Short mmCIF file of C-alpha atoms in Angstrom, two decimals:
data_model
loop_
_atom_site.label_atom_id
_atom_site.label_comp_id
_atom_site.label_asym_id
_atom_site.label_seq_id
_atom_site.Cartn_x
_atom_site.Cartn_y
_atom_site.Cartn_z
CA ALA R 1 117.52 95.78 85.72
CA GLN R 2 118.03 99.27 86.94
CA SER R 3 119.91 99.62 90.25
CA VAL R 4 121.83 102.09 92.31
CA THR R 5 124.74 101.13 94.55
CA GLN R 6 126.33 103.22 97.25
CA PRO R 7 129.31 101.10 98.30
CA ASP R 8 130.00 102.95 101.54
CA ILE R 9 127.48 102.62 104.33
CA HIS R 10 129.45 104.96 106.57
CA ILE R 11 132.23 107.43 105.91
CA THR R 12 134.17 109.51 108.48
CA VAL R 13 136.17 112.54 107.53
CA SER R 14 137.79 115.35 109.56
CA GLU R 15 136.31 118.79 109.38
CA GLY R 16 138.03 120.73 106.61
CA ALA R 17 139.05 117.60 104.69
CA SER R 18 137.77 116.82 101.23
CA LEU R 19 134.91 114.38 100.66
CA GLU R 20 133.90 111.98 97.90
CA LEU R 21 130.83 109.76 98.20
CA ARG R 22 130.49 107.05 95.59
CA CYS R 23 127.46 106.16 93.51
CA ASN R 24 127.28 103.46 90.81
CA TYR R 25 124.26 102.73 88.74
CA SER R 26 122.90 100.21 86.24
CA TYR R 27 120.65 101.74 83.61
CA GLY R 28 119.89 100.95 79.97
CA ALA R 29 120.14 104.50 78.67
CA THR R 30 121.45 107.85 79.72
CA PRO R 31 119.97 108.27 83.18
CA TYR R 32 118.77 111.23 85.17
CA LEU R 33 120.83 111.28 88.36
CA PHE R 34 120.22 112.96 91.70
CA TRP R 35 121.89 113.42 95.07
CA TYR R 36 119.76 114.09 98.14
CA VAL R 37 120.74 114.80 101.74
CA GLN R 38 118.81 113.86 104.87
CA SER R 39 119.44 115.27 108.33
CA PRO R 40 118.42 113.05 111.24
CA GLY R 41 114.62 112.81 111.59
CA GLN R 42 114.02 114.96 108.54
CA GLY R 43 112.96 114.58 104.97
CA LEU R 44 115.24 114.55 101.97
CA GLN R 45 116.59 117.71 100.28
CA LEU R 46 117.89 117.81 96.74
CA LEU R 47 121.64 118.66 96.51
CA LEU R 48 121.98 118.47 92.76
CA LYS R 49 120.79 116.71 89.62
CA TYR R 50 122.14 115.69 86.23
CA PHE R 51 119.82 115.52 83.25
CA SER R 52 122.06 116.27 80.33
CA GLY R 53 124.91 118.51 79.17
CA ASP R 54 127.93 119.30 81.26
CA THR R 55 128.92 116.23 83.19
CA LEU R 56 130.23 118.22 86.17
CA VAL R 57 127.19 119.48 88.07
CA GLN R 58 127.26 122.10 90.73
CA GLY R 59 124.77 121.93 93.64
CA ILE R 60 123.90 123.64 96.86
CA LYS R 61 126.02 123.88 99.97
CA GLY R 62 129.27 123.64 97.89
CA PHE R 63 128.72 120.19 96.54
CA GLU R 64 129.43 119.01 93.05
CA ALA R 65 129.11 115.68 91.27
CA GLU R 66 130.54 114.27 88.08
CA PHE R 67 128.70 111.98 85.68
CA LYS R 68 131.12 109.41 84.20
CA ARG R 69 129.27 107.28 81.61
CA SER R 70 132.14 104.92 81.08
CA GLN R 71 132.26 104.05 84.75
CA SER R 72 128.45 104.26 85.35
CA SER R 73 129.21 106.58 88.23
CA PHE R 74 127.94 109.82 89.66
CA ASN R 75 130.20 110.60 92.65
CA LEU R 76 129.47 113.47 94.99
CA ARG R 77 132.36 115.73 96.10
CA LYS R 78 133.05 118.64 98.42
CA PRO R 79 136.52 120.24 98.78
CA SER R 80 136.19 121.07 102.42
CA VAL R 81 133.49 119.59 104.74
CA HIS R 82 131.88 121.42 107.68
CA TRP R 83 130.44 119.83 110.82
CA SER R 84 126.99 120.71 109.52
CA ASP R 85 127.51 118.33 106.55
CA ALA R 86 127.08 115.37 108.87
CA ALA R 87 123.99 113.63 107.46
CA GLU R 88 122.89 110.73 105.28
CA TYR R 89 123.32 111.06 101.48
CA PHE R 90 121.27 109.30 98.91
CA CYS R 91 121.97 108.82 95.24
CA ALA R 92 119.03 108.24 92.92
CA VAL R 93 118.58 107.29 89.26
CA GLY R 94 115.60 107.52 86.89
CA PRO R 95 113.34 107.48 85.21
CA TRP R 96 112.13 104.03 85.78
CA GLY R 97 108.63 104.40 84.46
CA ASP R 98 107.07 106.99 86.68
CA LYS R 99 109.59 106.44 89.48
CA ILE R 100 113.18 106.89 90.50
CA ILE R 101 115.33 104.39 92.36
CA PHE R 102 117.21 105.37 95.52
CA GLY R 103 120.43 103.92 96.78
CA LYS R 104 120.64 102.68 100.35
CA GLY R 105 122.49 105.77 101.52
CA THR R 106 125.87 106.74 102.94
CA ARG R 107 126.04 108.16 106.41
CA LEU R 108 128.70 110.87 106.75
CA HIS R 109 130.37 111.51 110.12
CA ILE R 110 132.57 114.52 110.71
CA LEU R 111 135.46 114.55 113.18
CA PRO R 112 136.16 117.87 114.79
CA ASP Y 1 105.45 128.90 101.83
CA GLY Y 2 105.05 126.14 99.34
CA GLY Y 3 105.86 122.65 100.54
CA ILE Y 4 104.75 119.26 101.75
CA THR Y 5 103.29 118.81 105.19
CA GLN Y 6 103.21 115.48 106.88
CA SER Y 7 101.34 114.86 110.11
CA PRO Y 8 101.64 113.74 112.73
CA LYS Y 9 105.42 113.76 113.28
CA TYR Y 10 105.12 110.79 115.67
CA LEU Y 11 102.45 108.16 115.70
CA PHE Y 12 101.82 105.06 117.79
CA ARG Y 13 99.84 102.05 116.69
CA LYS Y 14 98.27 99.44 118.84
CA GLU Y 15 98.04 95.79 117.75
CA GLY Y 16 95.18 95.30 115.28
CA GLN Y 17 94.68 99.00 114.74
CA ASN Y 18 94.65 100.88 111.43
CA VAL Y 19 96.35 104.25 111.41
CA THR Y 20 96.43 106.98 108.82
CA LEU Y 21 99.34 109.25 107.94
CA SER Y 22 98.52 112.56 106.35
CA CYS Y 23 100.41 114.19 103.45
CA GLU Y 24 99.37 117.56 101.99
CA GLN Y 25 101.12 119.61 99.34
CA ASN Y 26 100.56 123.09 98.06
CA LEU Y 27 103.06 122.91 95.20
CA ASN Y 28 100.34 122.12 92.61
CA HIS Y 29 102.21 118.91 91.81
CA ASP Y 30 100.42 116.11 89.95
CA ALA Y 31 102.41 113.18 91.38
CA MET Y 32 102.75 112.05 94.96
CA TYR Y 33 104.67 109.20 96.55
CA TRP Y 34 104.89 107.29 99.83
CA TYR Y 35 108.22 105.77 100.92
CA ARG Y 36 109.13 103.65 103.90
CA GLN Y 37 112.62 104.07 105.39
CA ASP Y 38 114.25 101.53 107.64
CA PRO Y 39 117.89 101.79 108.86
CA GLY Y 40 120.24 100.58 106.19
CA GLN Y 41 117.42 99.94 103.72
CA GLY Y 42 117.26 103.24 101.94
CA LEU Y 43 113.85 104.37 100.62
CA ARG Y 44 111.36 101.80 99.51
CA LEU Y 45 108.37 102.84 97.49
CA ILE Y 46 104.97 101.92 98.93
CA TYR Y 47 102.45 103.60 96.65
CA TYR Y 48 102.45 106.47 94.13
CA SER Y 49 99.92 108.51 92.32
CA GLN Y 50 100.31 110.40 89.06
CA ILE Y 51 96.87 111.90 88.95
CA VAL Y 52 93.76 112.37 91.08
CA ASN Y 53 91.69 109.21 91.61
CA ASP Y 54 94.48 107.00 90.37
CA PHE Y 55 97.35 105.30 92.18
CA GLN Y 56 99.79 102.42 91.71
CA LYS Y 57 101.45 99.96 93.97
CA GLY Y 58 105.16 100.31 94.64
CA ASP Y 59 107.57 97.67 95.75
CA ILE Y 60 106.19 97.10 99.26
CA ALA Y 61 102.39 97.85 99.08
CA GLU Y 62 101.20 94.90 101.14
CA GLY Y 63 99.54 96.03 104.32
CA TYR Y 64 99.06 99.57 103.16
CA SER Y 65 96.37 101.50 101.36
CA VAL Y 66 96.07 104.98 99.92
CA SER Y 67 93.53 107.32 98.34
CA ARG Y 68 93.91 110.35 96.09
CA GLU Y 69 90.60 112.19 96.12
CA LYS Y 70 92.19 115.61 95.92
CA LYS Y 71 95.32 116.81 94.05
CA GLU Y 72 96.87 118.18 97.23
CA SER Y 73 96.29 115.20 99.47
CA PHE Y 74 97.61 111.62 99.53
CA PRO Y 75 96.90 109.88 102.83
CA LEU Y 76 98.47 106.57 103.65
CA THR Y 77 96.76 104.01 105.87
CA VAL Y 78 98.84 101.40 107.62
CA THR Y 79 96.50 98.50 108.14
CA SER Y 80 96.52 95.76 110.74
CA ALA Y 81 97.80 93.43 108.00
CA GLN Y 82 101.13 95.27 108.09
CA LYS Y 83 102.90 93.14 110.73
CA ASN Y 84 106.03 95.22 110.99
CA PRO Y 85 104.93 98.85 110.62
CA THR Y 86 107.64 100.45 112.76
CA ALA Y 87 109.51 102.78 110.39
CA PHE Y 88 110.01 106.30 109.16
CA TYR Y 89 107.46 107.20 106.50
CA LEU Y 90 108.21 109.90 103.91
CA CYS Y 91 105.85 111.51 101.49
CA ALA Y 92 107.08 113.26 98.29
CA SER Y 93 105.64 115.07 95.32
CA SER Y 94 106.81 115.99 91.87
CA MET Y 95 105.50 117.65 88.73
CA GLY Y 96 104.58 114.34 87.33
CA GLN Y 97 107.25 112.69 85.23
CA GLY Y 98 109.44 109.93 86.54
CA SER Y 99 112.50 112.07 85.89
CA ASP Y 100 111.24 115.07 87.83
CA ILE Y 101 112.71 116.26 91.07
CA GLN Y 102 110.89 114.88 94.09
CA TYR Y 103 110.25 117.16 97.05
CA PHE Y 104 109.92 115.60 100.44
CA GLY Y 105 107.98 116.18 103.61
CA ALA Y 106 109.61 115.99 107.05
CA GLY Y 107 108.35 112.45 107.70
CA THR Y 108 106.26 110.58 110.20
CA ARG Y 109 107.81 108.10 112.60
CA LEU Y 110 105.45 105.21 113.36
CA SER Y 111 105.96 102.93 116.29
CA VAL Y 112 104.02 99.97 117.62
CA LEU Y 113 102.86 99.97 121.28
#
């Protein structure tokens, strides 16, 4: 069955440090992969997506993600985080029929 | 501005009461979705609709109902049968394929009085 796992519920990094958020998936074919960000009390905003082609994907706000088929992973990275990056991050995979499946999210905390 | 509008932002339900959450989009998207978000649970799909006058149950449809009479509108009713309705509800829309990007509204927080 298709699934998405975000192993880290919470991650804390210092401002200016690098960031990597993990996402692993189970899917029978080449998936479409997404990363979304959610600020407290708000909806989700798409950071980046992978459909095909180059496995290193650039997104908004300086984020990137790399699709690694052999590891069934799509980890999100940022070289230097800012206090405004504190939020919850969701990985998603599809299609699953007419739907996509979301992970349970990773909450990012930034230390000043 | 194109986007998805959810209203109200906060909603309170009394015991035994049905309440309706509004979701309107002006993106001309065919597909619309309702998700429920609880802390640590991620997003769980309640209902979705790929076309006007048609909708399908998601993973947690019990205690909820929807309608899709217009392309731009997809209201969600939380019925009295939903015994634990306190949650953050998110509406989304997409062009129509399961692989399409979903665009989200700002959410409605529902609490029980």
